[in-house]
C-alpha positions as a LaTeX table, in Angstrom:
\begin{tabular}{lrrr}
\hline
Residue & $x$ (\AA) & $y$ (\AA) & $z$ (\AA) \\
\hline
Unk1 & 163.92 & 126.24 & 117.28 \\
Unk2 & 163.07 & 122.58 & 117.50 \\
Unk3 & 165.09 & 120.24 & 119.68 \\
Unk4 & 167.51 & 118.39 & 117.44 \\
Unk5 & 168.63 & 114.83 & 118.13 \\
Unk6 & 171.62 & 114.92 & 115.80 \\
Unk7 & 174.74 & 113.61 & 117.52 \\
Unk8 & 176.73 & 116.74 & 116.73 \\
Unk9 & 173.98 & 118.99 & 118.07 \\
Unk10 & 173.62 & 116.79 & 121.16 \\
Unk11 & 177.33 & 117.05 & 121.91 \\
Unk12 & 177.23 & 120.81 & 121.37 \\
Unk13 & 174.31 & 121.19 & 123.79 \\
Unk14 & 175.95 & 118.98 & 126.45 \\
Unk15 & 179.15 & 121.04 & 126.22 \\
Unk16 & 177.23 & 124.31 & 126.48 \\
Unk17 & 175.21 & 123.01 & 129.45 \\
Unk18 & 178.32 & 122.06 & 131.39 \\
Unk19 & 180.02 & 125.40 & 130.74 \\
Unk20 & 176.97 & 127.47 & 131.58 \\
Unk21 & 176.26 & 125.47 & 134.72 \\
Unk22 & 179.81 & 126.19 & 135.93 \\
Unk23 & 179.24 & 129.91 & 135.26 \\
Unk24 & 176.02 & 129.81 & 137.30 \\
Unk25 & 177.67 & 128.01 & 140.19 \\
Unk26 & 180.55 & 130.50 & 140.20 \\
Unk27 & 178.13 & 133.41 & 140.20 \\
Unk28 & 175.93 & 132.16 & 143.01 \\
Unk29 & 178.79 & 130.87 & 145.19 \\
Unk30 & 180.71 & 134.13 & 145.05 \\
Unk31 & 183.79 & 132.49 & 143.55 \\
Unk32 & 186.75 & 134.22 & 141.93 \\
Unk33 & 188.26 & 133.23 & 138.58 \\
Unk34 & 192.08 & 133.26 & 138.63 \\
Unk35 & 194.07 & 132.41 & 135.51 \\
Unk36 & 197.39 & 130.78 & 136.31 \\
Unk37 & 200.28 & 131.39 & 133.85 \\
Unk38 & 200.46 & 127.77 & 132.71 \\
Unk39 & 196.78 & 126.94 & 133.08 \\
Unk40 & 194.50 & 126.07 & 130.16 \\
Unk41 & 191.35 & 127.06 & 132.03 \\
Unk42 & 190.11 & 128.90 & 135.14 \\
Unk43 & 190.99 & 127.82 & 138.65 \\
Unk44 & 188.10 & 128.17 & 141.09 \\
Unk45 & 188.86 & 129.68 & 144.46 \\
Unk46 & 185.80 & 129.46 & 146.74 \\
Unk47 & 185.15 & 132.28 & 149.15 \\
Unk48 & 184.67 & 131.43 & 152.79 \\
Unk49 & 181.32 & 129.78 & 153.41 \\
Unk50 & 180.53 & 129.11 & 149.76 \\
Unk51 & 178.64 & 125.98 & 148.75 \\
Unk52 & 180.31 & 123.17 & 146.83 \\
Unk53 & 178.11 & 121.41 & 144.29 \\
Unk54 & 178.48 & 118.30 & 142.18 \\
Unk55 & 178.55 & 118.01 & 138.41 \\
Unk56 & 175.43 & 119.01 & 136.53 \\
Unk57 & 172.94 & 116.31 & 135.48 \\
Unk58 & 172.87 & 117.08 & 131.75 \\
Unk59 & 170.48 & 114.21 & 130.98 \\
Unk60 & 168.03 & 115.60 & 133.52 \\
Unk61 & 168.24 & 119.07 & 132.01 \\
Unk62 & 167.59 & 117.65 & 128.54 \\
Unk63 & 164.51 & 115.92 & 129.96 \\
Unk64 & 163.32 & 119.32 & 131.23 \\
Unk65 & 163.84 & 120.78 & 127.77 \\
Unk66 & 161.84 & 117.99 & 126.13 \\
Unk67 & 158.99 & 118.52 & 128.57 \\
Unk68 & 158.93 & 122.29 & 128.10 \\
Unk69 & 159.27 & 122.11 & 124.31 \\
Unk70 & 156.20 & 119.85 & 124.12 \\
Unk71 & 153.87 & 122.28 & 125.92 \\
Unk72 & 151.20 & 124.00 & 123.87 \\
Unk73 & 152.16 & 122.20 & 120.67 \\
Unk74 & 150.23 & 123.81 & 117.79 \\
Unk75 & 148.25 & 125.78 & 120.37 \\
Unk76 & 150.65 & 128.69 & 120.60 \\
Unk77 & 153.44 & 126.77 & 122.35 \\
Unk78 & 154.64 & 128.91 & 125.29 \\
Unk79 & 153.91 & 132.35 & 123.88 \\
Unk80 & 153.27 & 135.25 & 126.26 \\
Unk81 & 149.83 & 135.11 & 127.82 \\
Unk82 & 149.01 & 131.69 & 126.37 \\
Unk83 & 147.91 & 128.47 & 128.14 \\
Unk84 & 151.28 & 126.97 & 127.15 \\
Unk85 & 153.14 & 129.63 & 129.11 \\
Unk86 & 150.95 & 128.97 & 132.16 \\
Unk87 & 151.62 & 125.23 & 131.82 \\
Unk88 & 155.37 & 125.93 & 131.73 \\
Unk89 & 155.12 & 127.86 & 135.00 \\
Unk90 & 153.12 & 124.93 & 136.43 \\
Unk91 & 155.84 & 122.52 & 135.29 \\
Unk92 & 158.62 & 124.46 & 137.00 \\
Unk93 & 156.52 & 124.88 & 140.16 \\
Unk94 & 155.93 & 121.12 & 140.21 \\
Unk95 & 159.65 & 120.40 & 139.87 \\
Unk96 & 160.38 & 122.76 & 142.75 \\
Unk97 & 157.66 & 121.18 & 144.89 \\
Unk98 & 159.40 & 117.83 & 144.41 \\
Unk99 & 162.46 & 119.29 & 146.16 \\
Unk100 & 160.53 & 120.06 & 149.34 \\
Unk101 & 161.68 & 118.11 & 152.37 \\
Unk102 & 165.28 & 117.75 & 151.20 \\
Unk103 & 168.18 & 118.35 & 153.55 \\
Unk104 & 168.96 & 121.69 & 151.94 \\
Unk105 & 167.76 & 125.14 & 152.99 \\
Unk106 & 164.04 & 125.84 & 153.05 \\
Unk107 & 162.53 & 126.63 & 149.65 \\
Unk108 & 160.39 & 129.75 & 149.42 \\
Unk109 & 158.44 & 129.73 & 146.14 \\
Unk110 & 156.34 & 132.70 & 145.03 \\
Unk111 & 154.21 & 132.94 & 141.90 \\
Unk112 & 153.23 & 136.45 & 140.89 \\
Unk113 & 150.85 & 137.45 & 138.12 \\
Unk114 & 150.67 & 140.55 & 135.96 \\
Unk115 & 148.73 & 141.79 & 132.97 \\
Unk116 & 149.82 & 142.05 & 129.35 \\
Unk117 & 148.41 & 144.36 & 126.69 \\
Unk118 & 147.54 & 141.27 & 124.61 \\
Unk119 & 147.32 & 137.53 & 125.19 \\
Unk120 & 145.91 & 134.75 & 123.05 \\
Unk121 & 144.65 & 131.18 & 123.06 \\
Unk122 & 144.78 & 128.98 & 119.96 \\
Unk123 & 141.94 & 126.49 & 120.24 \\
Unk124 & 142.46 & 124.94 & 116.83 \\
Unk125 & 144.77 & 125.19 & 113.82 \\
Unk126 & 144.25 & 122.38 & 111.31 \\
Unk127 & 145.13 & 122.08 & 107.65 \\
Unk128 & 144.20 & 119.58 & 104.92 \\
Unk129 & 145.75 & 119.43 & 101.45 \\
Unk130 & 144.12 & 117.52 & 98.61 \\
Unk131 & 146.08 & 115.81 & 95.82 \\
Unk132 & 145.21 & 113.12 & 93.27 \\
Unk133 & 145.59 & 110.44 & 95.95 \\
Unk134 & 143.12 & 112.18 & 98.27 \\
Unk135 & 143.08 & 114.58 & 101.21 \\
Unk136 & 145.99 & 114.68 & 103.66 \\
Unk137 & 146.06 & 116.47 & 107.04 \\
Unk138 & 149.27 & 118.42 & 107.65 \\
Unk139 & 150.55 & 119.68 & 110.99 \\
Unk140 & 149.85 & 123.42 & 111.14 \\
Unk141 & 150.21 & 126.37 & 113.48 \\
Unk142 & 148.43 & 129.69 & 113.81 \\
Unk143 & 149.93 & 133.08 & 114.56 \\
Unk144 & 149.35 & 133.98 & 118.20 \\
Unk145 & 149.17 & 137.70 & 118.84 \\
Unk146 & 150.61 & 141.01 & 117.77 \\
Unk147 & 153.65 & 142.49 & 119.50 \\
Unk148 & 152.98 & 145.86 & 117.94 \\
Unk149 & 149.48 & 147.37 & 118.09 \\
Unk150 & 146.15 & 146.45 & 119.66 \\
Unk151 & 144.46 & 147.16 & 116.34 \\
Unk152 & 146.52 & 144.53 & 114.57 \\
Unk153 & 146.06 & 142.13 & 117.50 \\
Unk154 & 142.35 & 141.83 & 116.75 \\
Unk155 & 143.21 & 140.44 & 113.31 \\
Unk156 & 144.64 & 137.36 & 115.05 \\
Unk157 & 141.22 & 136.63 & 116.58 \\
Unk158 & 139.11 & 134.28 & 114.45 \\
Unk159 & 135.85 & 136.03 & 115.40 \\
Unk160 & 137.29 & 139.54 & 115.80 \\
Unk161 & 135.99 & 139.95 & 119.36 \\
Unk162 & 138.59 & 140.35 & 122.10 \\
Unk163 & 137.91 & 138.60 & 125.40 \\
Unk164 & 135.55 & 135.97 & 124.01 \\
Unk165 & 136.94 & 132.59 & 125.07 \\
Unk166 & 134.19 & 130.42 & 123.56 \\
Unk167 & 135.53 & 128.08 & 120.85 \\
Unk168 & 133.96 & 129.02 & 117.52 \\
Unk169 & 136.17 & 127.73 & 114.70 \\
Unk170 & 136.12 & 129.20 & 111.22 \\
Unk171 & 136.39 & 126.63 & 108.44 \\
Unk172 & 137.58 & 127.68 & 105.00 \\
Unk173 & 138.08 & 125.68 & 101.83 \\
Unk174 & 139.01 & 126.72 & 98.32 \\
Unk175 & 141.16 & 126.22 & 95.29 \\
Unk176 & 144.88 & 126.84 & 95.87 \\
Unk177 & 147.16 & 129.36 & 94.26 \\
Unk178 & 150.73 & 128.21 & 94.90 \\
Unk179 & 153.23 & 131.09 & 95.03 \\
Unk180 & 156.93 & 130.32 & 95.06 \\
Unk181 & 158.31 & 133.39 & 93.27 \\
Unk182 & 158.06 & 137.09 & 93.93 \\
Unk183 & 156.97 & 137.63 & 90.31 \\
Unk184 & 153.78 & 135.73 & 91.10 \\
Unk185 & 153.02 & 138.07 & 94.00 \\
Unk186 & 153.61 & 141.09 & 91.76 \\
Unk187 & 150.98 & 139.79 & 89.33 \\
Unk188 & 148.26 & 139.47 & 91.97 \\
Unk189 & 145.45 & 141.94 & 91.40 \\
Unk190 & 143.46 & 143.68 & 94.12 \\
Unk191 & 140.63 & 141.33 & 95.15 \\
Unk192 & 141.86 & 138.98 & 92.43 \\
Unk193 & 142.13 & 135.96 & 94.73 \\
Unk194 & 138.59 & 136.16 & 96.09 \\
Unk195 & 137.56 & 132.68 & 97.27 \\
Unk196 & 141.00 & 131.19 & 96.66 \\
Unk197 & 143.62 & 130.10 & 99.18 \\
Unk198 & 147.14 & 131.42 & 98.67 \\
Unk199 & 149.86 & 128.87 & 99.47 \\
Unk200 & 152.97 & 131.04 & 99.84 \\
Unk201 & 156.65 & 130.35 & 100.30 \\
Unk202 & 157.37 & 132.34 & 103.44 \\
Unk203 & 160.85 & 133.22 & 102.15 \\
Unk204 & 159.13 & 135.63 & 99.73 \\
Unk205 & 157.89 & 137.79 & 102.62 \\
Unk206 & 160.70 & 137.09 & 105.09 \\
Unk207 & 162.55 & 140.29 & 105.97 \\
Unk208 & 165.68 & 138.17 & 106.57 \\
Unk209 & 165.71 & 137.43 & 102.83 \\
Unk210 & 163.87 & 140.34 & 101.23 \\
Unk211 & 164.56 & 143.19 & 103.63 \\
Unk212 & 161.86 & 144.83 & 105.76 \\
Unk213 & 160.51 & 147.19 & 103.08 \\
Unk214 & 160.13 & 144.61 & 100.31 \\
Unk215 & 158.78 & 141.97 & 102.70 \\
Unk216 & 156.11 & 144.38 & 103.91 \\
Unk217 & 155.14 & 145.34 & 100.37 \\
Unk218 & 154.73 & 141.70 & 99.30 \\
Unk219 & 152.69 & 140.92 & 102.42 \\
Unk220 & 150.37 & 143.84 & 101.68 \\
Unk221 & 149.89 & 142.63 & 98.09 \\
Unk222 & 148.85 & 139.22 & 99.44 \\
Unk223 & 146.25 & 140.81 & 101.70 \\
Unk224 & 144.97 & 143.16 & 99.02 \\
Unk225 & 144.25 & 140.16 & 96.77 \\
Unk226 & 141.46 & 139.29 & 99.27 \\
Unk227 & 142.10 & 135.54 & 99.49 \\
Unk228 & 139.85 & 133.28 & 101.54 \\
Unk229 & 142.95 & 132.25 & 103.52 \\
Unk230 & 146.75 & 132.25 & 103.41 \\
Unk231 & 148.92 & 129.23 & 104.14 \\
Unk232 & 152.57 & 130.12 & 104.70 \\
Unk233 & 155.05 & 127.32 & 103.99 \\
Unk234 & 158.37 & 127.61 & 105.81 \\
Unk235 & 161.59 & 125.73 & 105.16 \\
Unk236 & 164.43 & 125.75 & 107.65 \\
Unk237 & 167.95 & 126.77 & 106.69 \\
Unk238 & 170.86 & 127.43 & 109.02 \\
Unk239 & 172.69 & 129.52 & 106.43 \\
Unk240 & 172.88 & 133.20 & 107.28 \\
Unk241 & 170.75 & 135.22 & 104.84 \\
Unk242 & 168.38 & 132.36 & 104.01 \\
Unk243 & 164.92 & 131.97 & 105.51 \\
Unk244 & 164.68 & 129.81 & 108.62 \\
Unk245 & 160.98 & 130.43 & 109.18 \\
Unk246 & 160.97 & 131.82 & 112.71 \\
Unk247 & 159.57 & 135.21 & 111.72 \\
Unk248 & 156.48 & 133.48 & 110.32 \\
Unk249 & 155.68 & 132.20 & 113.79 \\
Unk250 & 155.39 & 135.70 & 115.24 \\
Unk251 & 153.31 & 137.11 & 112.39 \\
Unk252 & 155.96 & 139.17 & 110.64 \\
Unk253 & 155.56 & 141.08 & 108.39 \\
Unk254 & 151.75 & 141.10 & 108.73 \\
Unk255 & 151.98 & 142.66 & 112.19 \\
Unk256 & 153.02 & 145.91 & 110.53 \\
Unk257 & 149.80 & 146.01 & 108.51 \\
Unk258 & 146.80 & 147.08 & 110.57 \\
Unk259 & 144.66 & 148.75 & 107.93 \\
Unk260 & 142.09 & 146.00 & 107.33 \\
Unk261 & 141.09 & 142.59 & 108.73 \\
Unk262 & 143.17 & 139.64 & 107.67 \\
Unk263 & 142.01 & 136.32 & 106.27 \\
Unk264 & 142.88 & 133.20 & 108.30 \\
Unk265 & 146.66 & 132.65 & 108.20 \\
Unk266 & 148.15 & 129.26 & 109.04 \\
Unk267 & 151.75 & 128.04 & 108.98 \\
Unk268 & 153.10 & 124.69 & 107.79 \\
Unk269 & 156.64 & 123.38 & 107.38 \\
Unk270 & 157.78 & 121.94 & 104.07 \\
Unk271 & 159.67 & 119.33 & 106.10 \\
Unk272 & 156.36 & 118.00 & 107.50 \\
Unk273 & 155.22 & 117.15 & 103.97 \\
Unk274 & 158.15 & 114.76 & 103.52 \\
Unk275 & 156.44 & 111.60 & 104.84 \\
Unk276 & 153.73 & 112.08 & 102.20 \\
Unk277 & 156.34 & 112.45 & 99.45 \\
Unk278 & 155.54 & 116.13 & 98.99 \\
Unk279 & 158.64 & 117.86 & 100.35 \\
Unk280 & 159.22 & 120.08 & 97.31 \\
Unk281 & 157.55 & 123.02 & 95.66 \\
Unk282 & 157.20 & 120.99 & 92.47 \\
Unk283 & 155.02 & 118.55 & 94.44 \\
Unk284 & 152.92 & 121.42 & 95.82 \\
Unk285 & 152.21 & 122.54 & 92.26 \\
Unk286 & 150.00 & 119.42 & 92.04 \\
Unk287 & 147.85 & 120.67 & 94.91 \\
Unk288 & 144.13 & 120.60 & 94.00 \\
Unk289 & 142.30 & 121.90 & 97.07 \\
Unk290 & 142.95 & 123.28 & 100.56 \\
Unk291 & 140.79 & 123.15 & 103.68 \\
Unk292 & 141.54 & 124.62 & 107.10 \\
Unk293 & 140.01 & 125.21 & 110.52 \\
Unk294 & 141.10 & 128.23 & 112.54 \\
Unk295 & 140.04 & 129.20 & 116.05 \\
Unk296 & 142.03 & 131.82 & 118.00 \\
Unk297 & 140.84 & 134.04 & 120.83 \\
Unk298 & 142.65 & 137.24 & 121.78 \\
Unk299 & 142.48 & 138.77 & 125.26 \\
Unk300 & 143.07 & 142.46 & 125.93 \\
Unk301 & 144.50 & 142.50 & 128.53 \\
Unk302 & 146.14 & 139.09 & 128.76 \\
Unk303 & 147.66 & 137.50 & 131.84 \\
Unk304 & 151.15 & 136.22 & 132.52 \\
Unk305 & 153.40 & 135.60 & 135.50 \\
Unk306 & 156.79 & 135.07 & 137.11 \\
Unk307 & 157.93 & 132.25 & 139.40 \\
Unk308 & 160.47 & 133.05 & 142.11 \\
Unk309 & 162.51 & 130.64 & 144.23 \\
Unk310 & 164.26 & 132.10 & 147.27 \\
Unk311 & 167.05 & 130.14 & 148.97 \\
Unk312 & 167.96 & 132.00 & 152.20 \\
Unk313 & 171.68 & 132.49 & 152.83 \\
Unk314 & 173.83 & 133.29 & 155.83 \\
Unk315 & 173.80 & 137.03 & 155.11 \\
Unk316 & 170.33 & 138.24 & 154.10 \\
Unk317 & 171.68 & 141.76 & 153.47 \\
Unk318 & 173.17 & 140.53 & 150.18 \\
Unk319 & 171.60 & 138.62 & 147.29 \\
Unk320 & 172.31 & 137.18 & 143.84 \\
Unk321 & 169.62 & 136.72 & 141.19 \\
Unk322 & 169.70 & 134.12 & 138.41 \\
Unk323 & 166.99 & 134.42 & 135.76 \\
Unk324 & 165.62 & 132.79 & 132.61 \\
Unk325 & 162.52 & 133.40 & 130.54 \\
Unk326 & 159.70 & 130.87 & 130.49 \\
Unk327 & 158.02 & 131.92 & 127.24 \\
Unk328 & 158.98 & 131.32 & 123.62 \\
Unk329 & 158.22 & 133.05 & 120.32 \\
Unk330 & 155.47 & 130.73 & 119.05 \\
Unk331 & 157.92 & 127.85 & 118.54 \\
Unk332 & 158.90 & 124.94 & 120.80 \\
Unk333 & 161.75 & 127.10 & 122.06 \\
Unk334 & 164.21 & 124.39 & 123.08 \\
Unk335 & 167.07 & 126.89 & 123.11 \\
Unk336 & 165.01 & 130.06 & 123.52 \\
Unk337 & 164.64 & 129.55 & 126.37 \\
Unk338 & 163.76 & 126.12 & 127.73 \\
Unk339 & 167.53 & 125.63 & 128.01 \\
Unk340 & 167.88 & 128.49 & 130.48 \\
Unk341 & 164.85 & 127.28 & 132.42 \\
Unk342 & 166.48 & 123.86 & 132.71 \\
Unk343 & 169.77 & 125.34 & 133.95 \\
Unk344 & 167.98 & 127.18 & 136.78 \\
Unk345 & 166.11 & 124.02 & 137.76 \\
Unk346 & 169.39 & 122.13 & 137.90 \\
Unk347 & 170.94 & 124.84 & 140.09 \\
Unk348 & 168.01 & 124.44 & 142.51 \\
Unk349 & 168.36 & 120.63 & 142.51 \\
Unk350 & 172.10 & 120.63 & 143.08 \\
Unk351 & 171.99 & 123.14 & 145.92 \\
Unk352 & 169.17 & 121.36 & 147.73 \\
Unk353 & 170.80 & 117.97 & 147.18 \\
Unk354 & 174.11 & 119.12 & 148.70 \\
Unk355 & 172.37 & 120.70 & 151.68 \\
Unk356 & 174.81 & 123.60 & 151.96 \\
Unk357 & 173.80 & 127.12 & 152.80 \\
Unk358 & 175.03 & 129.94 & 150.57 \\
Unk359 & 176.83 & 132.98 & 152.03 \\
Unk360 & 173.98 & 135.22 & 150.85 \\
Unk361 & 170.40 & 134.99 & 149.60 \\
Unk362 & 169.87 & 133.40 & 146.20 \\
Unk363 & 166.84 & 134.11 & 144.01 \\
Unk364 & 166.04 & 132.04 & 140.93 \\
Unk365 & 163.45 & 133.78 & 138.74 \\
Unk366 & 161.59 & 132.32 & 135.79 \\
Unk367 & 160.30 & 135.38 & 133.92 \\
Unk368 & 157.11 & 135.36 & 131.87 \\
Unk369 & 156.49 & 137.26 & 128.64 \\
Unk370 & 160.02 & 138.19 & 127.66 \\
Unk371 & 159.27 & 137.91 & 123.95 \\
Unk372 & 156.74 & 140.74 & 123.92 \\
Unk373 & 158.99 & 143.36 & 125.46 \\
Unk374 & 160.67 & 142.03 & 128.64 \\
Unk375 & 157.36 & 142.39 & 130.46 \\
Unk376 & 158.00 & 139.82 & 133.19 \\
Unk377 & 161.43 & 141.13 & 134.12 \\
Unk378 & 160.18 & 144.72 & 133.97 \\
Unk379 & 157.37 & 143.85 & 136.37 \\
Unk380 & 159.84 & 142.10 & 138.65 \\
Unk381 & 162.21 & 145.11 & 138.68 \\
Unk382 & 159.34 & 147.49 & 139.37 \\
Unk383 & 157.92 & 145.48 & 142.28 \\
Unk384 & 161.01 & 144.20 & 144.14 \\
Unk385 & 163.01 & 147.32 & 144.92 \\
Unk386 & 164.09 & 146.12 & 148.38 \\
Unk387 & 165.62 & 143.00 & 146.84 \\
Unk388 & 167.36 & 144.96 & 144.09 \\
Unk389 & 168.87 & 147.32 & 146.66 \\
Unk390 & 170.78 & 144.44 & 148.25 \\
Unk391 & 171.58 & 142.52 & 145.06 \\
Unk392 & 175.25 & 141.98 & 144.24 \\
Unk393 & 174.75 & 140.61 & 140.72 \\
Unk394 & 172.15 & 139.40 & 138.23 \\
Unk395 & 172.85 & 136.69 & 135.65 \\
Unk396 & 170.20 & 135.97 & 133.01 \\
Unk397 & 170.45 & 132.87 & 130.85 \\
Unk398 & 168.96 & 133.14 & 127.36 \\
Unk399 & 169.72 & 130.93 & 124.33 \\
Unk400 & 172.57 & 128.50 & 124.93 \\
Unk401 & 173.36 & 128.48 & 121.22 \\
Unk402 & 172.33 & 129.80 & 117.84 \\
Unk403 & 170.71 & 127.69 & 115.09 \\
Unk404 & 172.38 & 129.75 & 112.40 \\
Unk405 & 175.67 & 128.83 & 110.79 \\
Unk406 & 178.36 & 131.37 & 111.57 \\
Unk407 & 176.74 & 132.94 & 114.63 \\
\hline
\end{tabular}
């Protein structure tokens, strides 16, 4: 999800931030919620020795979200095992380092690393479209890595060799075949698009719209046509049942097809064609030529990590853990989950600013690689048994809101 600046969305996010921050404070302070008969909301009753904190700095949290959502732009964003994810961990570590020397309790920061089955690095993903008026470069993304099988993961690599980190871009150009209806996919013949570049409305292969079986069948027909490349065009909708494009970013439904190497596959948003006056499929029908550069390296294994902040409390025999994931699913990830990351940072800032000591140990954990199977949190659970044995509660913060109408 991209970070919206619409006033209504802004107000929604501010409201959610304030509510969630209160929940976090209640959880870490050991407070009780008591509903009074005539009350319209909860009354907070602090336990003895609990810390009192001021109101959350929503503007500061939104600044954190902007910073995190800008990392790895068109280079895989903050996907698991990518440079963007590592930069996000660096960002949080830098924010925590800035809190050192405050009047609050000592900060103990630990960064742990672990391996992933697959990681990737997008060196380059560029796209040019040619019309009567000339060639125009369009913002484009590549698909990062497979969540499913190692065999399919190699198809994300532009040279097909895992572990090779040397940039070696593949450049492809050809005549376009614009596909905006499923009937056009049905008419494709095996190897019939040799040398051509298929420009495809992603909604035609989106399981949200077509269902998993039909989406997979249409994706296989595209591959069997043997095009020189595929350019998927997404268009956002917040209506349930319509395509919103997020599945394109994680390679679906191609990740289910591991029978033969893929051509280069890039993603572009129809909305990004608007400034050039091309924000419609009728305009794309005038497309004369397509050129792209694609350079992705896959690593098997990949590397990821967690970042842990420990705030010692008065009773070290008890602990509370607050967590949020640092990675995103090949999108800027403002909600999923830069928002949760920002909430944890604000908790750390408020507690250190107030200088109070909690009644028990508090751990804030920024987990890596959630999107590929909860890898970071699984590693944490497997390697911190002593902490888990004395933990009273765990609160994880993921997605402060949904982009879809009705959810």
